Tab-separated table of C-alpha atoms in Angstrom:
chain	number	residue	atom	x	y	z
A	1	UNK	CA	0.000	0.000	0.000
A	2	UNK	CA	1.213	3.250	-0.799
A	3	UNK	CA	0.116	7.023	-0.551
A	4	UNK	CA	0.001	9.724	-2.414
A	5	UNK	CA	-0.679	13.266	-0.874
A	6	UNK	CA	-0.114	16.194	-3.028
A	7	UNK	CA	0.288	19.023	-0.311
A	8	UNK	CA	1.295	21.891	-2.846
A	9	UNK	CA	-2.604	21.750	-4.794
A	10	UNK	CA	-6.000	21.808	-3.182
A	11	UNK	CA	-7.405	20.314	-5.839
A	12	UNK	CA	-5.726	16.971	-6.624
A	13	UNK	CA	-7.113	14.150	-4.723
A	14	UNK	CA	-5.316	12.042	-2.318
A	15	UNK	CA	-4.563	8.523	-4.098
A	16	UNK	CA	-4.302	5.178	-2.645
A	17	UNK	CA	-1.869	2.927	-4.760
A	18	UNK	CA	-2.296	-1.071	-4.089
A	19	UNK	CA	0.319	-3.381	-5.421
A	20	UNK	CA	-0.684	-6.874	-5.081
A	21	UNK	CA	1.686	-9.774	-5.488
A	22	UNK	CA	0.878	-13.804	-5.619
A	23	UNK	CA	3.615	-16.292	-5.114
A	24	UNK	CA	6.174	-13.369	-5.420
A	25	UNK	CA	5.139	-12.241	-8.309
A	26	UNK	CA	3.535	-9.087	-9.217
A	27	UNK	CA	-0.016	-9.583	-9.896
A	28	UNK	CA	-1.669	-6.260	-10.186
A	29	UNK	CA	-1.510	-2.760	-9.157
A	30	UNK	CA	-4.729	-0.164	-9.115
A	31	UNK	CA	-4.509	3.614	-8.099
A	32	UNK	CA	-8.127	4.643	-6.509
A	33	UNK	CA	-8.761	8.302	-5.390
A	34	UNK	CA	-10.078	9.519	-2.309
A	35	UNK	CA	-13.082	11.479	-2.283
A	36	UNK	CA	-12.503	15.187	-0.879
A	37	UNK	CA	-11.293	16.720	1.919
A	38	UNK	CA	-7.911	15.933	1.259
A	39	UNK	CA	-4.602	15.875	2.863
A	40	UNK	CA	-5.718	12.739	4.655
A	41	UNK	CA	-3.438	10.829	6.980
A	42	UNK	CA	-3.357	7.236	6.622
A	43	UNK	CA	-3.353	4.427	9.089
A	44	UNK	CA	-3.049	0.809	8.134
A	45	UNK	CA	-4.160	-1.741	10.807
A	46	UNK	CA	-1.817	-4.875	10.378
A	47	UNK	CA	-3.517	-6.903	12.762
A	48	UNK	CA	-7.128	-6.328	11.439
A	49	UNK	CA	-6.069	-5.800	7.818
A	50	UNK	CA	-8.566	-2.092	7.970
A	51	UNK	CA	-7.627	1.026	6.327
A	52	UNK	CA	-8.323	4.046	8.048
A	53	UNK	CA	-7.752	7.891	7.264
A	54	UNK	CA	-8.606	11.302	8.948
A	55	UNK	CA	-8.639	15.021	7.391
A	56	UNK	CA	-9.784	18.337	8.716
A	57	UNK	CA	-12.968	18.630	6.651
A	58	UNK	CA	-13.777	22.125	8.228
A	59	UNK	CA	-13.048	24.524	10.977
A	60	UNK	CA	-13.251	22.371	14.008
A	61	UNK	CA	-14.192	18.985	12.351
A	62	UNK	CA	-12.118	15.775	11.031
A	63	UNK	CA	-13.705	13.192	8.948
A	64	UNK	CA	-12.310	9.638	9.974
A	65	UNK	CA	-13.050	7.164	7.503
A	66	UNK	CA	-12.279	3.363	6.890
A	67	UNK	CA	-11.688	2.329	3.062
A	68	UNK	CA	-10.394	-0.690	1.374
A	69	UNK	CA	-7.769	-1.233	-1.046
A	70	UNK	CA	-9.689	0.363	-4.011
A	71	UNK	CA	-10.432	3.234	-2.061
A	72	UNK	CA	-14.084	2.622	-1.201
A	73	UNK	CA	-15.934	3.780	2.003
A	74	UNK	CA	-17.236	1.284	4.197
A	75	UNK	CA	-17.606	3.641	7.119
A	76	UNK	CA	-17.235	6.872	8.001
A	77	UNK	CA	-17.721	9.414	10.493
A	78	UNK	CA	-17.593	13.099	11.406
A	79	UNK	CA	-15.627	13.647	14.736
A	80	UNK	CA	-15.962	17.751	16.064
A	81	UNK	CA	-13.285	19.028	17.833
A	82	UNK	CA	-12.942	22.257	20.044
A	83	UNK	CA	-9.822	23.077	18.206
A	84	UNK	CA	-8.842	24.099	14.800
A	85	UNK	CA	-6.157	21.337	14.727
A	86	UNK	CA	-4.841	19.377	11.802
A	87	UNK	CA	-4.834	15.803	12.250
A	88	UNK	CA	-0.927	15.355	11.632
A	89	UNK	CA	0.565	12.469	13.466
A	90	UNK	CA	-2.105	9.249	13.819
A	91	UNK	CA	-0.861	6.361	16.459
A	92	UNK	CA	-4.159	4.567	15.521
A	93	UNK	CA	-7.240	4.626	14.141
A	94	UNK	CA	-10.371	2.588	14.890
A	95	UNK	CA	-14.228	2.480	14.779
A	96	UNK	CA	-14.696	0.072	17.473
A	97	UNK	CA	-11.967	1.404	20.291
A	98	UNK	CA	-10.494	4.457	21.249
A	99	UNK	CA	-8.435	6.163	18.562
A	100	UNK	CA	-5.383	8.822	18.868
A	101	UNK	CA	-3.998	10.842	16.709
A	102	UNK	CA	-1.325	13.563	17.956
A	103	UNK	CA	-1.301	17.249	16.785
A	104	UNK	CA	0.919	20.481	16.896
A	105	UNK	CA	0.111	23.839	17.360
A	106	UNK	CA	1.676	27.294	17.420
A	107	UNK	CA	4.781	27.973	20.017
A	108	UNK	CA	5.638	24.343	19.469
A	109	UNK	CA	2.897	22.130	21.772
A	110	UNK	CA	2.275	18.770	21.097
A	111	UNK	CA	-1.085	17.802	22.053
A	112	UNK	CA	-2.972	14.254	21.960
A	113	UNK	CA	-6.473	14.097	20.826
A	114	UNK	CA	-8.366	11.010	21.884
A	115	UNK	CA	-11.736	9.960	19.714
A	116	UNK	CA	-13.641	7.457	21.277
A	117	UNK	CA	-16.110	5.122	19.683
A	118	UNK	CA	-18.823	7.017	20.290
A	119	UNK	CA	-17.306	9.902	17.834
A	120	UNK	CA	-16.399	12.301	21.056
A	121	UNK	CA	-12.783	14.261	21.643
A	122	UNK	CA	-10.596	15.169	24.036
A	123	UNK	CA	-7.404	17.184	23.871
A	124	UNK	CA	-4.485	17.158	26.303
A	125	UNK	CA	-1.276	18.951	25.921
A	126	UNK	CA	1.561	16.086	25.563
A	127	UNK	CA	4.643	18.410	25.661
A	128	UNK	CA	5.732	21.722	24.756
A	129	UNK	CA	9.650	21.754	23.025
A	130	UNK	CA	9.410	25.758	23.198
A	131	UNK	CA	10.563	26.874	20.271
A	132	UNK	CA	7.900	26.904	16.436
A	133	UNK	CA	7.703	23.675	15.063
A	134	UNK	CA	8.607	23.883	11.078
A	135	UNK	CA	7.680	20.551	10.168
A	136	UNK	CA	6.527	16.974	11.821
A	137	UNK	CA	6.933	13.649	10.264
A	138	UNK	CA	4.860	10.507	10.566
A	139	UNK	CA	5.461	8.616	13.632
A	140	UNK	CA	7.360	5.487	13.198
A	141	UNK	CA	6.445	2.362	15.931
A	142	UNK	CA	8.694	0.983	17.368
A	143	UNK	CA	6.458	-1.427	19.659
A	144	UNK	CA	3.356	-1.846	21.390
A	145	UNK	CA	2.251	1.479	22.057
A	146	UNK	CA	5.798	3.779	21.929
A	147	UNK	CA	6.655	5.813	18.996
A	148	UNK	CA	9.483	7.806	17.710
A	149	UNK	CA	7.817	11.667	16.156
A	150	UNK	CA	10.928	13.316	14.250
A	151	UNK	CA	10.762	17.163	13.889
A	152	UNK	CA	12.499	20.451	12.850
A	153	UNK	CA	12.323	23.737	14.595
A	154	UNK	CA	14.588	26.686	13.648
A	155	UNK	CA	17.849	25.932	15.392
A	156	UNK	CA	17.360	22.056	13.911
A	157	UNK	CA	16.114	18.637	14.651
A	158	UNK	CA	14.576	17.173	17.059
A	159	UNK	CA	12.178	13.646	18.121
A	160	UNK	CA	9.793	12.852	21.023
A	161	UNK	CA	9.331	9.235	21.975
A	162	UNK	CA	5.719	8.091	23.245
A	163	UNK	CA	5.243	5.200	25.641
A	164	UNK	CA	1.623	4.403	26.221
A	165	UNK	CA	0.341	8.255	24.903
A	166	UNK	CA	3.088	9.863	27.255
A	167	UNK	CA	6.424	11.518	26.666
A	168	UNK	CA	9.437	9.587	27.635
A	169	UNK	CA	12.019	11.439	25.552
A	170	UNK	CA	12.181	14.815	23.887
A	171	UNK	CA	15.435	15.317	22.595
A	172	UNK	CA	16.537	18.406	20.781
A	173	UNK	CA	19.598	19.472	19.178
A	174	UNK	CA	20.053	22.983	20.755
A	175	UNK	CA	23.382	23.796	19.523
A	176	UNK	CA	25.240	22.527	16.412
A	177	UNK	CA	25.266	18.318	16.896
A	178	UNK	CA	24.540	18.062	20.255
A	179	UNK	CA	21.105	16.965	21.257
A	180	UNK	CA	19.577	17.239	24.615
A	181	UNK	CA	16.973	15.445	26.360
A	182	UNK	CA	14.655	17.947	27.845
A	183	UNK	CA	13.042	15.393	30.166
A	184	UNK	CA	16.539	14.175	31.709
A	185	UNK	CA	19.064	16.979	30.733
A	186	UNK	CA	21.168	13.790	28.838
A	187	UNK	CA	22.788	14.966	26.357
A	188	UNK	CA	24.583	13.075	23.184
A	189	UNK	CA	27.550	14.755	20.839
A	190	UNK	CA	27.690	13.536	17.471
A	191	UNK	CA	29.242	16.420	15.651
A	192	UNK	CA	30.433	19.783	15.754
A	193	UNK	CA	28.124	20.728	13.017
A	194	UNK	CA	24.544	21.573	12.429
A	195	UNK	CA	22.753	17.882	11.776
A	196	UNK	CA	19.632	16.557	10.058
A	197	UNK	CA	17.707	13.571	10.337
A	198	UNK	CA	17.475	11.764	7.502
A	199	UNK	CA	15.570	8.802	8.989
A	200	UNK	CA	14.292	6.627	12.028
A	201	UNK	CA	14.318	3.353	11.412
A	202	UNK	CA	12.269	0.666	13.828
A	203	UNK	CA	14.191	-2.167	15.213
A	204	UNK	CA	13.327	-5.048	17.495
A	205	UNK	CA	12.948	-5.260	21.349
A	206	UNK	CA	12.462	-1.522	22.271
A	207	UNK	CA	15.526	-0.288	19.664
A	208	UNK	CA	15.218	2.329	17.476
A	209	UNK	CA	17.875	3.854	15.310
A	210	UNK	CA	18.095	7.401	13.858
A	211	UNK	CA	19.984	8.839	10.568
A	212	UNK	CA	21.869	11.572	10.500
A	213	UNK	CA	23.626	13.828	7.820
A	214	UNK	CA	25.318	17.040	8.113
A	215	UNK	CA	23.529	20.220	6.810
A	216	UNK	CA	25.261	21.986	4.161
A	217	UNK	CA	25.240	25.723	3.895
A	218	UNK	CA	27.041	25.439	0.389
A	219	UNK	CA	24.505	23.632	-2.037
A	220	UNK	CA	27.324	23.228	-4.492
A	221	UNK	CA	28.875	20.570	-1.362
A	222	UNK	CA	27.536	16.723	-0.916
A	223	UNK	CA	27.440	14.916	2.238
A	224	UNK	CA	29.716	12.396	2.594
A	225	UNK	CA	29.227	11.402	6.170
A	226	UNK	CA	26.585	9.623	7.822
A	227	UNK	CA	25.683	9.441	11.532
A	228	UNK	CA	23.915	6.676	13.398
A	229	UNK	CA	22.651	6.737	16.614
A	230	UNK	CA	21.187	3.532	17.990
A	231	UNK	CA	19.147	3.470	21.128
A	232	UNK	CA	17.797	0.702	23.374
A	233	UNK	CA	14.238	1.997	25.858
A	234	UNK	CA	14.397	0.829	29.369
């Protein structure tokens, strides 16, 4: 299953793009597009085999819908929320249980909306990294109920780790290559200059590993060196 979200036009539709394989051997493929509002975010049950997405579909509302691989609606529902929050970062979505998704909002606050079954929402701040958040990625799982949220604010990158819809790390690179855990005050050197994460890969028994590169101020310059950080959760 793949995605395909063009953020730069209100008018293109968000596709779905299913590849199907038998006996490892490509079978078919099929692109289906998803009716409007847009800029959906996408959550893929493994366990259940549902497909679920959520989208602001007006001030104060998200539509949460499940669809199946050709992009039809089996279910849907409209959720109102006393925010005017973008549903960025989903941990899970579900019909039948409680669903959360987390969000960001100005000053850099993380919050965590929780939808329950019955279509209602709450919103709790989850942690506030003090400085504007530029951009937040997907969150990547790294097991039952903890994920790793990268993100960049002006003086660089950063990444939260959730256990069980709390805050157990919040590290942020404060000064060129060294990142800080706001939580703990540890702190981790990996350069003397400015770094980037490329990527945050999931590993097994509570491991996660993170990417680095160094940021460039001359474009005309490639990045030769790679940093990897590797960490183990108590």
């Amino acid at each position: 299953m793949f995605k395909n979200v063009d953020i730069f036009s209100d008018k293109q539709l968000d596709k779905l793009i299913a590849v199907e394989f038998k006996n490892g051997e490509l079978k078919k493929s099929y692109t289906a597009k998803i009716p409007f509002p847009k800029y959906n975010q996408f959550f893929i049950n493994n366990d259940n085999k549902q497909i679920h997405i959520i989208a602001k579909s007006e001030e104060n509302c998200w539509l949460h819908r499940q669809i199946d691989e050709k992009g039809a609606v089996l279910q849907s529902r409209r959720i109102d929320i006393a925010c005017n929050d973008y549903p960025n970062c989903v941990l899970n979505l579900s019909f039948c249980e409680s669903s959360y998704v987390v969000t960001h909002g100005e000053g850099g606050i993380f919050y965590l909306i929780t939808l329950t079954p019955h279509g209602e929402a709450t919103r709790n701040k989850l942690f506030d990294v003090g400085s504007p958040l530029f951009w937040v990625w997907d969150p990547i799982k790294i097991a039952t109920e903890t994920f790793v949220i990268r993100f960049t604010i002006e003086t660089g990158n950063g990444w939260i780790t959730l256990r069980n819809n709390k805050v157990i790390e919040a590290f942020l690179q404060q000064q060129a290559g060294k990142f800080t855990n706001l939580l703990t005050n540890e702190i981790i050197i990996l350069s003397e200059e400015k770094l980037i994460i490329s990527d945050v890969i999931s590993g097994q028994n509570n491991i996660y590993t993170l990417v680095f590169y160094d940021y460039q101020e001359d474009r005309t310059k490639r990045n030769t060196t790679l940093f990897v950080l590797k960490r183990t959760l108590d």
